[in-house]
């Protein structure tokens, strides 16, 4: 099979790394990719996998993954490329192309593509749509209201004593969520989003949710239109600094599994969220194929959905795919074909920890082009994989090229061992201004 992967972050490096291990794959492109993705080889099982490496290498041709300089949002050029190369399956990493309707476009042109179509991707591209859907179908969520009028939104904030979270409806690069501790803060948040239009058209409508207390976890489920298969648990660290201080980021590190949900509680949460989700989709003729990633708060009165994402989490993907024992091509194929009920997902009992190394200044302004050293020394450590996110190749040297630069990921027999291994690898890697949290997974220990 020839595969095209869309995106350029740590999530996409993890997807490419895992997909490249499948004996079904003969050739792979990534648009636009990064400096780590081009180092992956098709048909070569990694030292992290439990498969028989030599046999797989014999069984299929090997070759480098090729990065092509097409942006993840340039739908016409991505389509033309997939047509020219006769890609058998396109795999979409980020939310933007999904919201722009890449799946619908490829399908209209007779190409196979994995991910939710534009209607299904609304679960992420419109928080108002998601909130109303959850209420229509009895999915446990925060008490909330949806508004297109600022005065009405402020009145609802007042009914929550200003202890609320104001969210811009549309995609806002993860920045359109404002936490408020008083009515004056809430009014400022509503004005910022709806009146000053700090997030542009994304702020034409807002969701106001009650502020929930609890432990936040990431759930992921692979869906095929009728069946949803739940992954193990994971937990992200969204704040920039140790002890969950500092600004919100895309995610500074993850680990899986988390001890905050037992297997039985995970199964209960899955039933409480996924059963009404899939039933609601059937009722509303929404064909959900792809990953559903609910952000969930574990409250005193049970798990409640804060938001839905319509794609793999980043850096959740890095810990999930290092634990996944299935052939990912077969799983994504089943998701596209509607045959997931016949597949059993298998997960390594090992724990996985991913520590993100970011550019100094992230999530604010940061420099680019800083040379990175020590990558090979980190990658040769046992059970360790350094996933690239914001990296580029400049004059033969790998340099920083984004806010989140690397996702240093390691497996261990338990979280403590995995955490130590991930930090041992981090210590080998250097670039000017490198910033990382020193407490990834510490909450769980
Ligand atoms: P969202 O993009 O909706 O997941 O929001 C971003 C982050 O804001 C979440 O990961 C939570 O940490 C926090 N958050 C969102 N909604 C709430 C809520 N209702 N109560 C408490 N925290 C929230
Ligand atoms: N890990 C946060 C996200 O992918 O949205």
Tab-separated table of C-alpha atoms and ligand atoms in Angstrom:
chain	number	residue	atom	x	y	z
A	1	UNK	CA	0.000	0.000	0.000
A	2	UNK	CA	1.109	3.545	-0.687
A	3	UNK	CA	0.262	5.980	2.115
A	4	UNK	CA	0.125	9.770	2.322
A	5	UNK	CA	0.222	11.245	5.846
A	6	UNK	CA	-0.837	14.869	6.341
A	7	UNK	CA	0.699	17.086	9.029
A	8	UNK	CA	4.079	18.008	10.481
A	9	UNK	CA	4.042	17.616	14.264
A	10	UNK	CA	4.989	15.049	16.875
A	11	UNK	CA	1.641	13.336	16.362
A	12	UNK	CA	2.398	12.882	12.669
A	13	UNK	CA	5.918	11.603	13.359
A	14	UNK	CA	4.409	8.996	15.699
A	15	UNK	CA	1.814	8.055	13.057
A	16	UNK	CA	4.478	7.738	10.333
A	17	UNK	CA	6.777	5.725	12.632
A	18	UNK	CA	4.004	3.276	13.530
A	19	UNK	CA	2.486	3.006	10.026
A	20	UNK	CA	5.956	2.471	8.493
A	21	UNK	CA	6.284	-0.720	10.548
A	22	UNK	CA	3.340	-2.333	8.750
A	23	UNK	CA	4.228	-5.020	6.217
A	24	UNK	CA	1.309	-3.706	4.125
A	25	UNK	CA	3.162	-0.466	3.361
A	26	UNK	CA	5.452	-0.167	0.336
A	27	UNK	CA	5.844	3.590	0.056
A	28	UNK	CA	4.990	6.594	2.221
A	29	UNK	CA	4.876	10.347	1.831
A	30	UNK	CA	4.258	13.004	4.470
A	31	UNK	CA	3.043	16.526	3.685
A	32	UNK	CA	4.731	18.642	4.857
A	33	UNK	CA	6.490	16.471	7.508
A	34	UNK	CA	9.575	17.387	9.526
A	35	UNK	CA	13.258	16.523	9.919
A	36	UNK	CA	12.558	13.382	11.960
A	37	UNK	CA	9.884	11.981	9.655
A	38	UNK	CA	12.308	11.793	6.685
A	39	UNK	CA	14.564	9.561	8.775
A	40	UNK	CA	11.888	6.840	9.035
A	41	UNK	CA	12.125	3.790	6.824
A	42	UNK	CA	9.179	1.888	5.404
A	43	UNK	CA	9.027	-1.790	6.293
A	44	UNK	CA	11.376	-1.594	9.225
A	45	UNK	CA	9.975	-2.559	12.604
A	46	UNK	CA	11.376	-0.413	15.385
A	47	UNK	CA	13.332	-1.642	18.393
A	48	UNK	CA	10.337	-0.514	20.453
A	49	UNK	CA	7.945	-2.931	18.768
A	50	UNK	CA	7.546	-6.514	19.858
A	51	UNK	CA	7.307	-7.886	16.305
A	52	UNK	CA	9.950	-10.047	14.619
A	53	UNK	CA	12.115	-7.361	13.079
A	54	UNK	CA	14.171	-9.441	10.659
A	55	UNK	CA	11.191	-11.293	9.190
A	56	UNK	CA	9.375	-8.078	8.468
A	57	UNK	CA	12.402	-6.599	6.767
A	58	UNK	CA	12.610	-9.645	4.521
A	59	UNK	CA	8.930	-9.545	3.753
A	60	UNK	CA	8.698	-6.070	2.270
A	61	UNK	CA	10.772	-3.563	0.377
A	62	UNK	CA	12.302	-0.797	2.433
A	63	UNK	CA	12.722	2.857	1.567
A	64	UNK	CA	12.815	6.241	3.157
A	65	UNK	CA	9.628	8.149	3.935
A	66	UNK	CA	9.549	11.178	1.664
A	67	UNK	CA	8.454	14.613	2.902
A	68	UNK	CA	6.709	16.794	0.322
A	69	UNK	CA	6.517	20.529	0.701
A	70	UNK	CA	2.724	20.959	0.615
A	71	UNK	CA	0.936	22.621	3.519
A	72	UNK	CA	-1.634	20.566	5.445
A	73	UNK	CA	-4.248	23.172	4.496
A	74	UNK	CA	-3.563	23.263	0.748
A	75	UNK	CA	-6.359	20.856	-0.159
A	76	UNK	CA	-6.157	21.180	-3.983
A	77	UNK	CA	-2.418	20.402	-4.052
A	78	UNK	CA	-2.781	17.524	-1.571
A	79	UNK	CA	-5.507	16.041	-3.775
A	80	UNK	CA	-3.406	16.450	-6.933
A	81	UNK	CA	-0.423	14.810	-5.182
A	82	UNK	CA	-2.459	11.834	-3.920
A	83	UNK	CA	-3.920	11.373	-7.410
A	84	UNK	CA	-0.547	11.599	-9.137
A	85	UNK	CA	1.079	9.087	-6.739
A	86	UNK	CA	-2.028	6.853	-6.649
A	87	UNK	CA	-1.972	6.829	-2.832
A	88	UNK	CA	-4.043	3.895	-1.535
A	89	UNK	CA	-4.822	5.633	1.760
A	90	UNK	CA	-4.378	9.197	3.049
A	91	UNK	CA	-4.158	9.645	6.837
A	92	UNK	CA	-5.027	13.086	8.249
A	93	UNK	CA	-3.293	14.195	11.469
A	94	UNK	CA	-4.405	17.775	12.310
A	95	UNK	CA	-7.845	19.332	12.795
A	96	UNK	CA	-7.668	22.140	10.220
A	97	UNK	CA	-7.772	20.066	7.016
A	98	UNK	CA	-10.611	18.007	8.551
A	99	UNK	CA	-12.601	21.163	9.289
A	100	UNK	CA	-11.890	22.368	5.735
A	101	UNK	CA	-13.439	19.171	4.347
A	102	UNK	CA	-10.410	17.258	3.057
A	103	UNK	CA	-12.157	13.920	3.630
A	104	UNK	CA	-15.205	14.936	1.581
A	105	UNK	CA	-12.963	16.281	-1.219
A	106	UNK	CA	-10.843	13.110	-1.451
A	107	UNK	CA	-13.913	10.849	-1.308
A	108	UNK	CA	-15.655	12.839	-4.058
A	109	UNK	CA	-12.586	12.172	-6.193
A	110	UNK	CA	-12.626	8.438	-5.479
A	111	UNK	CA	-9.638	8.409	-3.071
A	112	UNK	CA	-9.538	6.509	0.226
A	113	UNK	CA	-8.848	8.742	3.208
A	114	UNK	CA	-8.927	8.204	6.964
A	115	UNK	CA	-10.523	10.810	9.258
A	116	UNK	CA	-13.965	12.309	9.912
A	117	UNK	CA	-15.762	14.148	7.106
A	118	UNK	CA	-16.588	17.842	7.445
A	119	UNK	CA	-19.955	17.255	9.108
A	120	UNK	CA	-18.403	14.871	11.667
A	121	UNK	CA	-15.381	17.148	12.210
A	122	UNK	CA	-17.822	19.775	13.541
A	123	UNK	CA	-17.423	18.107	16.942
A	124	UNK	CA	-14.097	19.910	17.074
A	125	UNK	CA	-14.626	22.839	14.701
A	126	UNK	CA	-17.743	24.069	16.559
A	127	UNK	CA	-17.949	23.991	20.341
A	128	UNK	CA	-21.561	25.228	20.090
A	129	UNK	CA	-22.454	22.244	17.884
A	130	UNK	CA	-20.746	19.842	20.309
A	131	UNK	CA	-22.330	21.311	23.426
A	132	UNK	CA	-25.825	21.232	21.916
A	133	UNK	CA	-25.250	17.657	20.656
A	134	UNK	CA	-24.160	16.520	24.140
A	135	UNK	CA	-27.295	18.032	25.640
A	136	UNK	CA	-29.586	16.513	22.972
A	137	UNK	CA	-28.158	13.028	23.548
A	138	UNK	CA	-27.579	12.958	27.303
A	139	UNK	CA	-23.764	12.894	27.206
A	140	UNK	CA	-22.419	13.931	30.636
A	141	UNK	CA	-20.933	17.436	30.356
A	142	UNK	CA	-20.661	20.711	32.276
A	143	UNK	CA	-23.782	22.825	32.829
A	144	UNK	CA	-23.557	25.216	29.912
A	145	UNK	CA	-25.244	27.672	27.595
A	146	UNK	CA	-24.506	28.606	23.965
A	147	UNK	CA	-24.866	32.214	22.814
A	148	UNK	CA	-24.627	34.486	19.775
A	149	UNK	CA	-25.459	37.553	21.867
A	150	UNK	CA	-22.895	39.010	24.301
A	151	UNK	CA	-25.443	40.388	26.784
A	152	UNK	CA	-27.194	37.017	27.077
A	153	UNK	CA	-23.813	35.275	27.528
A	154	UNK	CA	-22.931	37.661	30.364
A	155	UNK	CA	-26.272	37.055	32.087
A	156	UNK	CA	-25.551	33.312	32.021
A	157	UNK	CA	-22.047	33.919	33.455
A	158	UNK	CA	-23.708	35.865	36.278
A	159	UNK	CA	-25.984	32.880	36.996
A	160	UNK	CA	-22.728	30.912	37.622
A	161	UNK	CA	-21.379	33.732	39.841
A	162	UNK	CA	-18.711	34.337	37.191
A	163	UNK	CA	-17.056	30.978	38.004
A	164	UNK	CA	-17.074	29.767	34.435
A	165	UNK	CA	-15.162	29.012	31.252
A	166	UNK	CA	-15.932	31.086	28.157
A	167	UNK	CA	-15.100	29.357	24.863
A	168	UNK	CA	-15.018	30.739	21.337
A	169	UNK	CA	-17.133	28.511	19.089
A	170	UNK	CA	-14.611	27.915	16.305
A	171	UNK	CA	-10.991	26.758	15.950
A	172	UNK	CA	-8.682	29.291	17.624
A	173	UNK	CA	-5.297	27.528	17.713
A	174	UNK	CA	-6.167	26.174	21.147
A	175	UNK	CA	-6.344	29.702	22.576
A	176	UNK	CA	-10.072	30.487	22.525
A	177	UNK	CA	-10.822	29.079	26.006
A	178	UNK	CA	-10.840	31.634	28.843
A	179	UNK	CA	-11.139	30.545	32.472
A	180	UNK	CA	-12.880	33.061	34.727
A	181	UNK	CA	-13.008	33.371	38.517
A	182	UNK	CA	-15.361	36.362	38.830
A	183	UNK	CA	-18.191	38.087	36.960
A	184	UNK	CA	-15.902	40.948	35.889
A	185	UNK	CA	-13.408	38.451	34.418
A	186	UNK	CA	-16.242	36.643	32.681
A	187	UNK	CA	-17.556	39.881	31.154
A	188	UNK	CA	-14.057	40.738	29.931
A	189	UNK	CA	-13.761	37.266	28.397
A	190	UNK	CA	-17.089	37.582	26.579
A	191	UNK	CA	-16.070	41.031	25.282
A	192	UNK	CA	-12.656	39.790	24.170
A	193	UNK	CA	-14.162	36.924	22.186
A	194	UNK	CA	-17.458	38.418	20.918
A	195	UNK	CA	-16.844	42.178	20.757
A	196	UNK	CA	-13.081	42.693	20.169
A	197	UNK	CA	-13.065	39.464	18.122
A	198	UNK	CA	-9.668	38.406	19.513
A	199	UNK	CA	-10.121	35.050	17.715
A	200	UNK	CA	-11.791	36.441	14.599
A	201	UNK	CA	-14.850	34.700	13.194
A	202	UNK	CA	-14.327	31.822	15.669
A	203	UNK	CA	-15.857	34.135	18.290
A	204	UNK	CA	-19.190	34.887	16.594
A	205	UNK	CA	-20.745	32.473	19.102
A	206	UNK	CA	-19.578	31.248	22.505
A	207	UNK	CA	-20.132	28.339	24.861
A	208	UNK	CA	-20.148	29.247	28.550
A	209	UNK	CA	-19.561	26.268	30.847
A	210	UNK	CA	-19.619	26.025	34.612
A	211	UNK	CA	-16.087	25.666	35.968
A	212	UNK	CA	-15.566	21.996	36.841
A	213	UNK	CA	-13.170	20.772	39.513
A	214	UNK	CA	-11.364	17.474	39.194
A	215	UNK	CA	-8.632	15.542	37.436
A	216	UNK	CA	-8.523	15.922	33.663
A	217	UNK	CA	-7.830	12.899	31.450
A	218	UNK	CA	-7.708	12.280	27.710
A	219	UNK	CA	-9.876	9.559	26.211
A	220	UNK	CA	-9.482	8.327	22.650
A	221	UNK	CA	-11.759	6.037	20.668
A	222	UNK	CA	-11.322	4.740	17.136
A	223	UNK	CA	-14.648	4.873	15.296
A	224	UNK	CA	-15.913	3.363	12.034
A	225	UNK	CA	-19.386	4.894	11.695
A	226	UNK	CA	-21.097	2.348	13.963
A	227	UNK	CA	-18.498	0.933	16.364
A	228	UNK	CA	-16.253	2.874	18.768
A	229	UNK	CA	-13.214	1.145	20.338
A	230	UNK	CA	-11.842	2.802	23.428
A	231	UNK	CA	-8.077	3.219	23.987
A	232	UNK	CA	-6.448	2.979	27.437
A	233	UNK	CA	-6.268	6.188	29.466
A	234	UNK	CA	-3.689	8.933	29.140
A	235	UNK	CA	-3.092	12.323	30.696
A	236	UNK	CA	-1.675	15.467	29.120
A	237	UNK	CA	0.103	18.346	30.918
A	238	UNK	CA	-1.294	21.479	29.300
A	239	UNK	CA	0.431	24.195	31.346
A	240	UNK	CA	3.900	25.390	30.415
A	241	UNK	CA	5.546	25.079	33.837
A	242	UNK	CA	6.018	22.492	36.586
A	243	UNK	CA	3.159	22.089	39.045
A	244	UNK	CA	0.635	23.086	36.333
A	245	UNK	CA	1.687	26.733	36.504
A	246	UNK	CA	2.105	29.129	33.602
A	247	UNK	CA	0.241	29.499	30.338
A	248	UNK	CA	-1.783	26.872	28.498
A	249	UNK	CA	0.144	25.106	25.727
A	250	UNK	CA	-0.621	22.476	23.109
A	251	UNK	CA	0.640	19.916	25.650
A	252	UNK	CA	4.015	19.606	27.426
A	253	UNK	CA	3.963	15.862	28.036
A	254	UNK	CA	1.794	12.808	28.435
A	255	UNK	CA	1.778	9.397	30.023
A	256	UNK	CA	-0.320	6.259	29.678
A	257	UNK	CA	-1.989	4.606	31.485
A	258	UNK	CA	-3.152	6.981	34.228
A	259	UNK	CA	-4.018	5.559	37.670
A	260	UNK	CA	-6.893	8.039	38.045
A	261	UNK	CA	-9.316	5.681	36.267
A	262	UNK	CA	-9.426	1.934	36.888
A	263	UNK	CA	-10.201	-0.348	33.939
A	264	UNK	CA	-13.758	-0.700	35.227
A	265	UNK	CA	-14.167	3.081	35.565
A	266	UNK	CA	-12.736	3.553	32.072
A	267	UNK	CA	-15.241	1.067	30.675
A	268	UNK	CA	-18.067	2.902	32.525
A	269	UNK	CA	-16.900	6.271	31.229
A	270	UNK	CA	-16.676	4.811	27.728
A	271	UNK	CA	-20.263	3.555	27.958
A	272	UNK	CA	-21.578	6.817	29.424
A	273	UNK	CA	-19.946	8.902	26.679
A	274	UNK	CA	-19.489	6.722	23.592
A	275	UNK	CA	-22.828	4.874	23.561
A	276	UNK	CA	-24.947	8.059	23.443
A	277	UNK	CA	-22.373	9.618	21.098
A	278	UNK	CA	-22.669	6.833	18.514
A	279	UNK	CA	-26.485	6.653	18.921
A	280	UNK	CA	-26.715	10.428	18.487
A	281	UNK	CA	-24.574	10.280	15.353
A	282	UNK	CA	-26.819	7.560	13.907
A	283	UNK	CA	-29.952	9.632	14.664
A	284	UNK	CA	-28.468	12.742	13.081
A	285	UNK	CA	-26.907	10.951	10.083
A	286	UNK	CA	-23.363	11.821	11.119
A	287	UNK	CA	-20.913	9.249	9.769
A	288	UNK	CA	-18.119	9.405	12.366
A	289	UNK	CA	-15.010	7.552	11.137
A	290	UNK	CA	-11.686	8.430	12.712
A	291	UNK	CA	-10.505	9.203	16.217
A	292	UNK	CA	-12.856	10.776	18.718
A	293	UNK	CA	-10.842	12.386	21.514
A	294	UNK	CA	-13.012	13.612	24.387
A	295	UNK	CA	-11.277	15.814	26.963
A	296	UNK	CA	-12.840	14.628	30.233
A	297	UNK	CA	-12.932	16.012	33.775
A	298	UNK	CA	-13.270	13.367	36.488
A	299	UNK	CA	-15.570	15.182	38.898
A	300	UNK	CA	-17.109	14.099	42.207
A	301	UNK	CA	-20.293	13.372	40.276
A	302	UNK	CA	-18.592	11.316	37.575
A	303	UNK	CA	-16.719	11.943	34.305
A	304	UNK	CA	-17.875	14.976	32.295
A	305	UNK	CA	-16.876	15.902	28.753
A	306	UNK	CA	-15.238	19.345	28.435
A	307	UNK	CA	-14.812	19.189	24.680
A	308	UNK	CA	-14.516	16.810	21.745
A	309	UNK	CA	-11.552	16.693	19.382
A	310	UNK	CA	-11.935	14.955	16.038
A	311	UNK	CA	-8.330	13.729	15.715
A	312	UNK	CA	-5.500	12.148	17.667
A	313	UNK	CA	-4.165	14.213	20.584
A	314	UNK	CA	-0.638	15.586	20.456
A	315	UNK	CA	1.335	14.396	22.499
A	316	UNK	CA	-1.189	11.656	23.433
A	317	UNK	CA	-0.437	9.899	20.116
A	318	UNK	CA	3.214	9.452	21.094
A	319	UNK	CA	2.349	7.446	24.222
A	320	UNK	CA	-0.535	5.550	22.620
A	321	UNK	CA	1.328	4.415	19.531
A	322	UNK	CA	4.379	3.266	21.506
A	323	UNK	CA	1.982	1.006	23.461
A	324	UNK	CA	-0.169	-0.163	20.527
A	325	UNK	CA	0.611	-3.720	19.430
A	326	UNK	CA	-1.718	-3.900	16.406
A	327	UNK	CA	-0.735	-3.088	12.853
A	328	UNK	CA	-2.004	0.510	12.619
A	329	UNK	CA	-2.668	0.219	8.880
A	330	UNK	CA	-5.121	-2.600	9.610
A	331	UNK	CA	-6.853	-0.535	12.313
A	332	UNK	CA	-7.228	2.549	10.102
A	333	UNK	CA	-8.425	0.363	7.225
A	334	UNK	CA	-11.103	-1.128	9.481
A	335	UNK	CA	-12.098	2.388	10.573
A	336	UNK	CA	-12.538	3.463	6.930
A	337	UNK	CA	-14.286	0.223	5.914
A	338	UNK	CA	-16.692	0.008	8.865
A	339	UNK	CA	-15.296	-3.341	10.060
A	340	UNK	CA	-13.885	-2.366	13.466
A	341	UNK	CA	-16.233	-4.720	15.330
A	342	UNK	CA	-14.148	-7.624	13.952
A	343	UNK	CA	-10.846	-6.191	15.238
A	344	UNK	CA	-9.392	-6.522	18.718
A	345	UNK	CA	-7.070	-3.726	19.791
A	346	UNK	CA	-4.020	-4.943	21.702
A	347	UNK	CA	-2.024	-2.756	24.064
A	348	UNK	CA	1.336	-3.360	25.648
A	349	UNK	CA	1.133	-3.677	29.449
A	350	UNK	CA	4.171	-1.367	29.586
A	351	UNK	CA	3.735	2.278	30.585
A	352	UNK	CA	4.738	5.084	28.250
A	353	UNK	CA	5.889	8.620	29.079
A	354	UNK	CA	6.461	11.470	26.601
A	355	UNK	CA	8.347	14.612	27.659
A	356	UNK	CA	8.017	17.549	25.264
A	357	UNK	CA	11.123	19.678	24.728
A	358	UNK	CA	10.031	23.145	23.624
A	359	UNK	CA	11.727	26.303	22.378
A	360	UNK	CA	12.501	28.894	25.067
A	361	UNK	CA	9.571	31.337	25.184
A	362	UNK	CA	6.901	28.876	24.010
A	363	UNK	CA	3.855	29.283	24.101
A	364	UNK	CA	4.786	32.943	23.515
A	365	UNK	CA	7.354	34.106	20.959
A	366	UNK	CA	10.408	31.907	20.472
A	367	UNK	CA	13.451	31.786	18.203
A	368	UNK	CA	13.895	29.203	15.442
A	369	UNK	CA	16.945	27.660	13.796
A	370	UNK	CA	18.765	26.529	16.982
A	371	UNK	CA	20.994	23.490	16.272
A	372	UNK	CA	19.926	20.332	18.155
A	373	UNK	CA	22.569	17.886	19.402
A	374	UNK	CA	22.381	14.500	21.104
A	375	UNK	CA	19.460	13.046	19.120
A	376	UNK	CA	21.319	9.870	18.164
A	377	UNK	CA	22.611	9.352	21.706
A	378	UNK	CA	19.018	9.621	22.993
A	379	UNK	CA	17.518	7.380	20.317
A	380	UNK	CA	19.908	4.484	20.954
A	381	UNK	CA	18.794	4.204	24.585
A	382	UNK	CA	16.633	1.103	25.057
A	383	UNK	CA	12.837	1.465	24.737
A	384	UNK	CA	13.227	5.112	23.750
A	385	UNK	CA	12.011	7.040	20.722
A	386	UNK	CA	12.506	10.726	20.056
A	387	UNK	CA	9.594	12.018	17.981
A	388	UNK	CA	10.234	15.260	16.129
A	389	UNK	CA	7.657	18.066	16.111
A	390	UNK	CA	9.072	21.507	15.220
A	391	UNK	CA	12.332	20.528	13.542
A	392	UNK	CA	13.918	21.245	10.158
A	393	UNK	CA	17.097	20.332	8.314
A	394	UNK	CA	19.411	23.300	7.604
A	395	UNK	CA	22.792	22.774	5.927
A	396	UNK	CA	22.820	19.143	7.051
A	397	UNK	CA	22.066	20.044	10.696
A	398	UNK	CA	18.761	19.380	12.496
A	399	UNK	CA	17.524	22.680	13.950
A	400	UNK	CA	14.506	23.894	15.921
A	401	UNK	CA	11.622	25.105	13.782
A	402	UNK	CA	8.611	25.443	16.079
A	403	UNK	CA	7.331	25.864	19.637
A	404	UNK	CA	7.147	22.209	20.568
A	405	UNK	CA	10.373	20.742	19.160
A	406	UNK	CA	10.633	17.092	20.300
A	407	UNK	CA	8.547	14.478	22.114
A	408	UNK	CA	11.010	12.271	23.974
A	409	UNK	CA	9.135	9.034	24.633
A	410	UNK	CA	10.072	5.917	26.573
A	411	UNK	CA	8.453	2.668	27.660
A	412	UNK	CA	9.001	1.018	31.031
A	413	UNK	CA	7.561	-1.777	33.145
A	414	UNK	CA	5.735	0.886	35.143
A	415	UNK	CA	5.340	4.670	35.030
A	416	UNK	CA	8.295	5.264	37.305
A	417	UNK	CA	10.682	3.316	35.059
A	418	UNK	CA	9.249	4.891	31.891
A	419	UNK	CA	9.548	8.372	33.408
A	420	UNK	CA	13.181	7.802	34.401
A	421	UNK	CA	13.976	6.482	30.914
A	422	UNK	CA	12.314	9.455	29.181
A	423	UNK	CA	14.225	11.963	31.334
A	424	UNK	CA	17.506	10.061	30.830
A	425	UNK	CA	16.990	10.577	27.086
A	426	UNK	CA	16.054	14.247	27.556
A	427	UNK	CA	19.368	14.771	29.353
A	428	UNK	CA	21.240	13.677	26.207
A	429	UNK	CA	19.591	16.314	24.008
A	430	UNK	CA	20.636	19.952	23.853
A	431	UNK	CA	19.570	23.078	22.060
A	432	UNK	CA	19.866	26.712	23.016
A	433	UNK	CA	16.964	27.757	25.277
A	434	UNK	CA	15.423	24.257	25.511
A	435	UNK	CA	12.501	24.214	27.928
A	436	UNK	CA	10.760	21.147	29.339
A	437	UNK	CA	8.759	20.244	32.399
A	438	UNK	CA	10.493	18.096	34.981
A	439	UNK	CA	7.277	16.666	36.443
A	440	UNK	CA	5.650	14.762	33.583
A	441	UNK	CA	3.769	11.792	35.106
A	442	UNK	CA	4.755	12.909	38.638
A	443	UNK	CA	1.078	13.294	39.612
A	444	UNK	CA	0.588	9.607	38.969
A	445	UNK	CA	3.452	8.417	41.158
B	1	LIG	P1	-11.002	22.791	25.804
B	1	LIG	O1	-10.249	23.253	24.577
B	1	LIG	O2	-12.454	23.062	25.742
B	1	LIG	O3	-10.645	21.395	26.234
B	1	LIG	O4	-10.391	23.657	26.996
B	1	LIG	C1	-8.993	23.777	27.205
B	1	LIG	C2	-8.662	23.467	28.647
B	1	LIG	O5	-9.394	24.347	29.521
B	1	LIG	C3	-9.086	22.077	29.097
B	1	LIG	O6	-8.085	21.147	28.781
B	1	LIG	C4	-9.261	22.261	30.584
B	1	LIG	O7	-8.009	22.205	31.253
B	1	LIG	C5	-9.804	23.652	30.692
B	1	LIG	N1	-11.287	23.629	30.747
B	1	LIG	C6	-12.130	23.655	29.695
B	1	LIG	N2	-13.411	23.624	30.096
B	1	LIG	C7	-13.390	23.590	31.450
B	1	LIG	C8	-14.406	23.549	32.468
B	1	LIG	N3	-15.712	23.562	32.161
B	1	LIG	N4	-14.002	23.511	33.751
B	1	LIG	C9	-12.688	23.507	34.074
B	1	LIG	N5	-11.693	23.552	33.169
B	1	LIG	C10	-12.020	23.590	31.871
B	2	LIG	N1	-3.005	17.228	23.782
B	2	LIG	C1	-3.895	18.265	23.464
B	2	LIG	C2	-4.453	18.217	22.114
B	2	LIG	O1	-4.013	17.473	21.277
B	2	LIG	O2	-5.398	18.954	21.866
